[in-house]
Structures are given as structure tokens and as C-alpha cells.
Amino acid sequence: DVKVTQSSRYLVKRTGEKVFLECVQDMDHENMFWYRQDPGLGLRLIYFSYDVKMKEKGDIPEGYSVSREKKERFSLILESASTNQTSMYLCASSSPATGGPSTSWTDTQYFGPGTRLTVL
Amino acid sequence: DQQVKQNSPSLSVQEGRISILNCDYTNSMFDYFLWYKKYPAEGPTFLISISSIKDKNEDGRFTVFLNKSAKHLSLHIVPSQPGDSAVYFCAAIHSAASKLTFGTGTRLQVTL
């Protein structure tokens, strides 16, 4: 069974603080993703990574950075948190089907439970 | 610019009846579509998918229909069960552009 865990379920931070959101998966998946979920906007991709130390910008990377030093761990960093970053953050991982390309978007993504971040 | 839209934020259906969740998209380059289900306090889980070369895919009680000319897909759940109560997201993929776009979600409530 695939397990994706996120370090915190709820987090409250102040404007200007540096925030780290951690995600760990235990299935040796190559691909990892960070999304944010907002009412009326669905899930929006912030960053993704298809290998250790590799990262690609998603649709809304502004104000965020990521780090992937180990295959199982993908961190989302808010360098200076702002109130408009209050959101639900979801991490996901996936692995390509045998023989598939390294980032096949049709592969099933397995999501963590989410971190609800409030920035005051 | 929301390229994938679920125009019904919520839907209530009686147990045993059919639930129909709709999704519209604007980008004709989308070539693969998925549905995810999300329970409160949990991450989304994959439900069913369909390639653009097909117009129907069935998996047990779940069937997804794709109408490419109308840029519309729908998820049918028959019969609906209380455990189906969740938020459902459709998602569309543009493979060549490596782009996955989620819809806004529809909250389904199955009542007894």
C-alpha cells in the first residue's frame, strides 16, 4: 500500500516567517508533486520533481521553492509567508508504468492527507 | 483562466439512485482525463480514467463518458451509496505539454 505522509496536518504561521512543509513517500516513487487546494479553484500545481535534485515549476510557483535531496522526501518552502498563501497543501507521488517515460502524467498520483496552513 | 470546470459545486442524490457529475474543459489538446475522489481530512484518491480515443470507460459502479465535440465528460455512479459522499475532482492532461489540470470539484452527498 502506498503511503504518502505530510509532516503537519495543521500549521499556523505569521506573515514573513519561513515555512517548511515536508512530504515523505514510502514506495520508491520517482515523481513527487506539491499542490494547493483553494475553494472554487480546485487543485493547482506548484512544483513537481521527477528525480532527486530535479525540480520543475508548475502553474503557480511564485512565492515557493522546493527541495528534493532524497528520493523519498520532497519539501515545499515558503521563503516569506504571506496571507494569500493560506491554503490546503497537498503532496503526491507517482511512478511510471514499466517502460514508461520518467514523468508520465497519466500515472496514478497518490496523495498525502494535506496540511492546512494559515498565515496570520 | 479555469480550463477545467465543474459547474456544480454540490450535488445531493438519494441512495440507490444515479449520481451524475459533470466536467467541462476548454483546451482541445487535452488527451487524457481522470476522476479523483476526496474524503474530508484525506488526500484525493484515483477513481477512474479515460483516454481521448475512447468515449466510455466502466469500472464497477463507476462509468466515465467523454464527449470530445462538446468538450465534456461525466462520471456516473450507479447505484449511489452513502460511502460515495465525497468531493469529486475531474482532471485533464495535455500529454505533449506535460500539463495536468484539475477541476474545481463537486461535493456529492448521498442521502439515505
CSV table of C-alpha atoms in Angstrom, one decimal:
chain,number,residue,atom,x,y,z
A,1,ASP,CA,0.0,0.0,0.0
A,2,VAL,CA,1.4,3.4,-1.0
A,3,LYS,CA,1.8,5.8,1.9
A,4,VAL,CA,2.4,9.5,1.5
A,5,THR,CA,2.8,11.4,4.7
A,6,GLN,CA,2.9,15.1,5.4
A,7,SER,CA,4.7,16.5,8.5
A,8,SER,CA,1.8,18.5,9.8
A,9,ARG,CA,-2.0,18.4,9.5
A,10,TYR,CA,-2.4,22.0,10.7
A,11,LEU,CA,0.1,24.8,10.8
A,12,VAL,CA,-0.3,28.5,11.8
A,13,LYS,CA,2.5,30.9,10.9
A,14,ARG,CA,3.0,34.6,10.9
A,15,THR,CA,3.5,36.8,7.8
A,16,GLY,CA,7.2,36.9,6.9
A,17,GLU,CA,8.1,33.6,8.5
A,18,LYS,CA,9.9,30.9,6.6
A,19,VAL,CA,7.8,27.8,6.4
A,20,PHE,CA,8.8,24.2,5.6
A,21,LEU,CA,6.2,21.6,4.5
A,22,GLU,CA,7.6,18.1,4.4
A,23,CYS,CA,6.4,15.2,2.4
A,24,VAL,CA,7.6,11.6,2.5
A,25,GLN,CA,6.6,8.6,0.4
A,26,ASP,CA,7.5,5.0,1.1
A,27,MET,CA,7.0,3.5,-2.4
A,28,ASP,CA,10.2,4.5,-4.1
A,29,HIS,CA,8.3,6.7,-6.5
A,30,GLU,CA,10.3,8.8,-8.9
A,31,ASN,CA,7.8,11.6,-9.2
A,32,MET,CA,6.6,13.9,-6.5
A,33,PHE,CA,4.3,16.9,-6.6
A,34,TRP,CA,3.1,19.8,-4.5
A,35,TYR,CA,-0.4,21.3,-5.0
A,36,ARG,CA,-2.5,23.8,-3.2
A,37,GLN,CA,-6.3,23.4,-2.9
A,38,ASP,CA,-8.5,26.5,-2.6
A,39,PRO,CA,-12.3,26.8,-2.7
A,40,GLY,CA,-13.5,27.4,-6.3
A,41,LEU,CA,-10.1,26.9,-7.7
A,42,GLY,CA,-9.6,23.1,-7.3
A,43,LEU,CA,-6.0,21.8,-7.1
A,44,ARG,CA,-3.2,23.8,-8.6
A,45,LEU,CA,0.2,22.5,-9.2
A,46,ILE,CA,3.0,24.5,-7.5
A,47,TYR,CA,6.1,22.4,-8.3
A,48,PHE,CA,7.0,18.8,-9.2
A,49,SER,CA,10.1,16.7,-9.2
A,50,TYR,CA,10.9,13.7,-11.4
A,51,ASP,CA,14.2,12.8,-9.7
A,52,VAL,CA,16.4,13.6,-6.8
A,53,LYS,CA,17.7,17.2,-7.0
A,54,MET,CA,15.4,17.8,-10.1
A,55,LYS,CA,12.5,20.2,-10.0
A,56,GLU,CA,10.1,21.8,-12.4
A,57,LYS,CA,7.8,24.7,-11.9
A,58,GLY,CA,4.1,24.1,-12.0
A,59,ASP,CA,1.3,26.6,-12.7
A,60,ILE,CA,1.8,28.8,-9.6
A,61,PRO,CA,5.4,28.6,-8.4
A,62,GLU,CA,5.7,32.2,-7.3
A,63,GLY,CA,6.5,32.6,-3.6
A,64,TYR,CA,7.5,29.0,-3.3
A,65,SER,CA,10.6,26.8,-3.7
A,66,VAL,CA,11.2,23.1,-3.3
A,67,SER,CA,13.9,20.7,-2.3
A,68,ARG,CA,14.5,17.1,-3.1
A,69,GLU,CA,17.7,15.8,-1.6
A,70,LYS,CA,16.4,12.2,-1.2
A,71,LYS,CA,14.1,10.2,-3.4
A,72,GLU,CA,11.5,9.7,-0.7
A,73,ARG,CA,11.3,13.3,0.6
A,74,PHE,CA,10.0,16.4,-1.2
A,75,SER,CA,9.9,19.7,0.7
A,76,LEU,CA,7.9,22.8,-0.1
A,77,ILE,CA,9.4,26.1,1.2
A,78,LEU,CA,7.7,29.4,1.7
A,79,GLU,CA,10.6,31.8,1.9
A,80,SER,CA,8.5,34.6,3.4
A,81,ALA,CA,4.9,33.5,4.1
A,82,SER,CA,2.1,35.8,3.1
A,83,THR,CA,-1.6,35.8,3.9
A,84,ASN,CA,-2.5,34.8,0.4
A,85,GLN,CA,-0.6,31.5,0.9
A,86,THR,CA,-3.2,30.4,3.5
A,87,SER,CA,-4.4,27.2,1.9
A,88,MET,CA,-4.6,23.4,2.0
A,89,TYR,CA,-1.3,22.0,0.7
A,90,LEU,CA,-1.3,18.5,-0.8
A,91,CYS,CA,1.7,16.4,-1.7
A,92,ALA,CA,1.5,13.5,-4.2
A,93,SER,CA,3.8,10.9,-5.7
A,94,SER,CA,3.7,8.6,-8.7
A,95,SER,CA,5.8,6.2,-10.6
A,96,PRO,CA,5.8,5.5,-14.3
A,97,ALA,CA,4.5,2.2,-15.6
A,98,THR,CA,7.2,-0.2,-16.6
A,99,GLY,CA,8.9,1.1,-19.7
A,100,GLY,CA,7.1,4.4,-19.5
A,101,PRO,CA,8.7,7.9,-19.6
A,102,SER,CA,10.0,9.3,-16.4
A,103,THR,CA,7.2,11.7,-16.0
A,104,SER,CA,4.0,10.2,-17.4
A,105,TRP,CA,1.2,12.4,-16.3
A,106,THR,CA,-1.3,9.6,-16.8
A,107,ASP,CA,0.3,7.6,-13.9
A,108,THR,CA,-1.9,7.5,-10.8
A,109,GLN,CA,-0.9,10.0,-8.3
A,110,TYR,CA,-1.1,9.1,-4.6
A,111,PHE,CA,-1.8,11.9,-2.3
A,112,GLY,CA,-1.0,12.7,1.3
A,113,PRO,CA,-3.7,13.9,3.7
A,114,GLY,CA,-2.8,17.5,3.3
A,115,THR,CA,-1.5,20.3,5.5
A,116,ARG,CA,-3.9,23.2,6.3
A,117,LEU,CA,-1.6,26.3,6.5
A,118,THR,CA,-2.9,29.5,8.0
A,119,VAL,CA,-0.8,32.6,7.7
A,120,LEU,CA,-1.7,35.4,10.0
B,1,ASP,CA,-8.4,31.1,-16.7
B,2,GLN,CA,-10.0,27.9,-15.5
B,3,GLN,CA,-9.5,25.4,-18.3
B,4,VAL,CA,-11.4,22.6,-16.5
B,5,LYS,CA,-14.6,23.5,-14.8
B,6,GLN,CA,-17.1,21.6,-12.7
B,7,ASN,CA,-20.1,24.0,-12.7
B,8,SER,CA,-22.0,22.3,-9.9
B,9,PRO,CA,-20.2,22.9,-6.6
B,10,SER,CA,-22.5,20.4,-4.9
B,11,LEU,CA,-25.0,17.6,-5.6
B,12,SER,CA,-27.4,15.6,-3.5
B,13,VAL,CA,-28.6,12.2,-4.5
B,14,GLN,CA,-30.7,9.6,-2.8
B,15,GLU,CA,-29.1,6.2,-2.0
B,16,GLY,CA,-29.7,3.7,-4.8
B,17,ARG,CA,-30.1,6.4,-7.5
B,18,ILE,CA,-27.7,7.5,-10.2
B,19,SER,CA,-25.2,10.3,-9.5
B,20,ILE,CA,-24.0,12.3,-12.5
B,21,LEU,CA,-21.1,14.6,-12.0
B,22,ASN,CA,-20.1,16.8,-14.9
B,23,CYS,CA,-16.9,18.4,-16.1
B,24,ASP,CA,-16.3,20.8,-19.0
B,25,TYR,CA,-13.0,21.7,-20.5
B,26,THR,CA,-11.8,24.3,-22.9
B,27,ASN,CA,-8.5,23.0,-24.2
B,28,SER,CA,-8.9,20.7,-27.2
B,29,MET,CA,-5.4,19.4,-26.7
B,30,PHE,CA,-6.3,17.5,-23.5
B,31,ASP,CA,-5.9,13.8,-24.3
B,32,TYR,CA,-6.5,12.0,-21.0
B,33,PHE,CA,-9.0,12.5,-18.3
B,34,LEU,CA,-9.2,11.3,-14.7
B,35,TRP,CA,-11.5,11.5,-11.7
B,36,TYR,CA,-10.3,11.6,-8.2
B,37,LYS,CA,-12.4,11.3,-5.0
B,38,LYS,CA,-11.6,13.2,-1.8
B,39,TYR,CA,-12.9,12.5,1.7
B,40,PRO,CA,-12.5,15.1,4.4
B,41,ALA,CA,-9.1,15.1,6.1
B,42,GLU,CA,-7.7,12.7,3.4
B,43,GLY,CA,-5.9,13.3,0.2
B,44,PRO,CA,-7.6,12.6,-3.2
B,45,THR,CA,-7.6,9.1,-4.4
B,46,PHE,CA,-7.7,8.0,-8.0
B,47,LEU,CA,-11.1,6.7,-9.2
B,48,ILE,CA,-11.2,6.2,-12.9
B,49,SER,CA,-9.7,7.5,-16.1
B,50,ILE,CA,-10.4,7.7,-19.8
B,51,SER,CA,-8.2,8.3,-22.9
B,52,SER,CA,-9.4,10.7,-25.6
B,53,ILE,CA,-9.5,7.8,-28.1
B,54,LYS,CA,-12.4,6.3,-26.1
B,55,ASP,CA,-15.9,7.7,-25.3
B,56,LYS,CA,-16.7,5.4,-22.3
B,57,ASN,CA,-14.9,3.6,-19.6
B,58,GLU,CA,-16.5,1.5,-16.9
B,59,ASP,CA,-15.3,0.1,-13.6
B,60,GLY,CA,-17.9,-1.5,-11.4
B,61,ARG,CA,-20.4,1.2,-10.3
B,62,PHE,CA,-18.4,3.9,-12.0
B,63,THR,CA,-18.6,4.9,-15.6
B,64,VAL,CA,-16.9,7.9,-17.2
B,65,PHE,CA,-18.3,9.3,-20.5
B,66,LEU,CA,-16.3,11.6,-22.8
B,67,ASN,CA,-17.9,13.8,-25.5
B,68,LYS,CA,-15.0,15.4,-27.3
B,69,SER,CA,-17.0,17.5,-29.6
B,70,ALA,CA,-18.7,19.1,-26.6
B,71,LYS,CA,-15.5,19.1,-24.5
B,72,HIS,CA,-17.5,17.5,-21.8
B,73,LEU,CA,-17.0,14.5,-19.6
B,74,SER,CA,-19.3,13.0,-16.9
B,75,LEU,CA,-18.9,10.5,-14.1
B,76,HIS,CA,-21.9,8.2,-13.4
B,77,ILE,CA,-22.2,6.3,-10.2
B,78,VAL,CA,-24.9,3.6,-10.1
B,79,PRO,CA,-26.2,2.8,-7.6
B,80,SER,CA,-25.1,5.6,-5.4
B,81,GLN,CA,-24.1,4.6,-1.8
B,82,PRO,CA,-23.6,6.7,1.3
B,83,GLY,CA,-19.9,5.9,1.2
B,84,ASP,CA,-19.7,7.8,-2.1
B,85,SER,CA,-20.3,11.1,-0.3
B,86,ALA,CA,-17.1,13.0,-1.0
B,87,VAL,CA,-15.7,15.8,-3.2
B,88,TYR,CA,-15.0,14.6,-6.8
B,89,PHE,CA,-12.4,16.3,-8.9
B,90,CYS,CA,-12.0,15.8,-12.6
B,91,ALA,CA,-8.6,16.3,-14.1
B,92,ALA,CA,-7.4,16.7,-17.7
B,93,ILE,CA,-3.9,16.0,-19.2
B,94,HIS,CA,-2.2,17.5,-22.1
B,95,SER,CA,0.5,14.9,-22.6
B,96,ALA,CA,2.6,16.7,-25.1
B,97,ALA,CA,2.8,19.8,-22.8
B,98,SER,CA,3.2,17.7,-19.7
B,99,LYS,CA,0.3,19.5,-18.1
B,100,LEU,CA,-2.2,18.2,-15.7
B,101,THR,CA,-5.1,20.5,-14.8
B,102,PHE,CA,-7.7,19.8,-12.1
B,103,GLY,CA,-11.3,21.0,-12.0
B,104,THR,CA,-12.8,22.9,-9.1
B,105,GLY,CA,-14.5,19.9,-7.5
B,106,THR,CA,-18.1,18.8,-6.8
B,107,ARG,CA,-19.3,17.8,-3.4
B,108,LEU,CA,-21.6,14.8,-3.6
B,109,GLN,CA,-23.9,14.0,-0.8
B,110,VAL,CA,-25.7,10.6,-0.9
B,111,THR,CA,-28.7,10.6,1.4
B,112,LEU,CA,-30.5,7.6,2.9
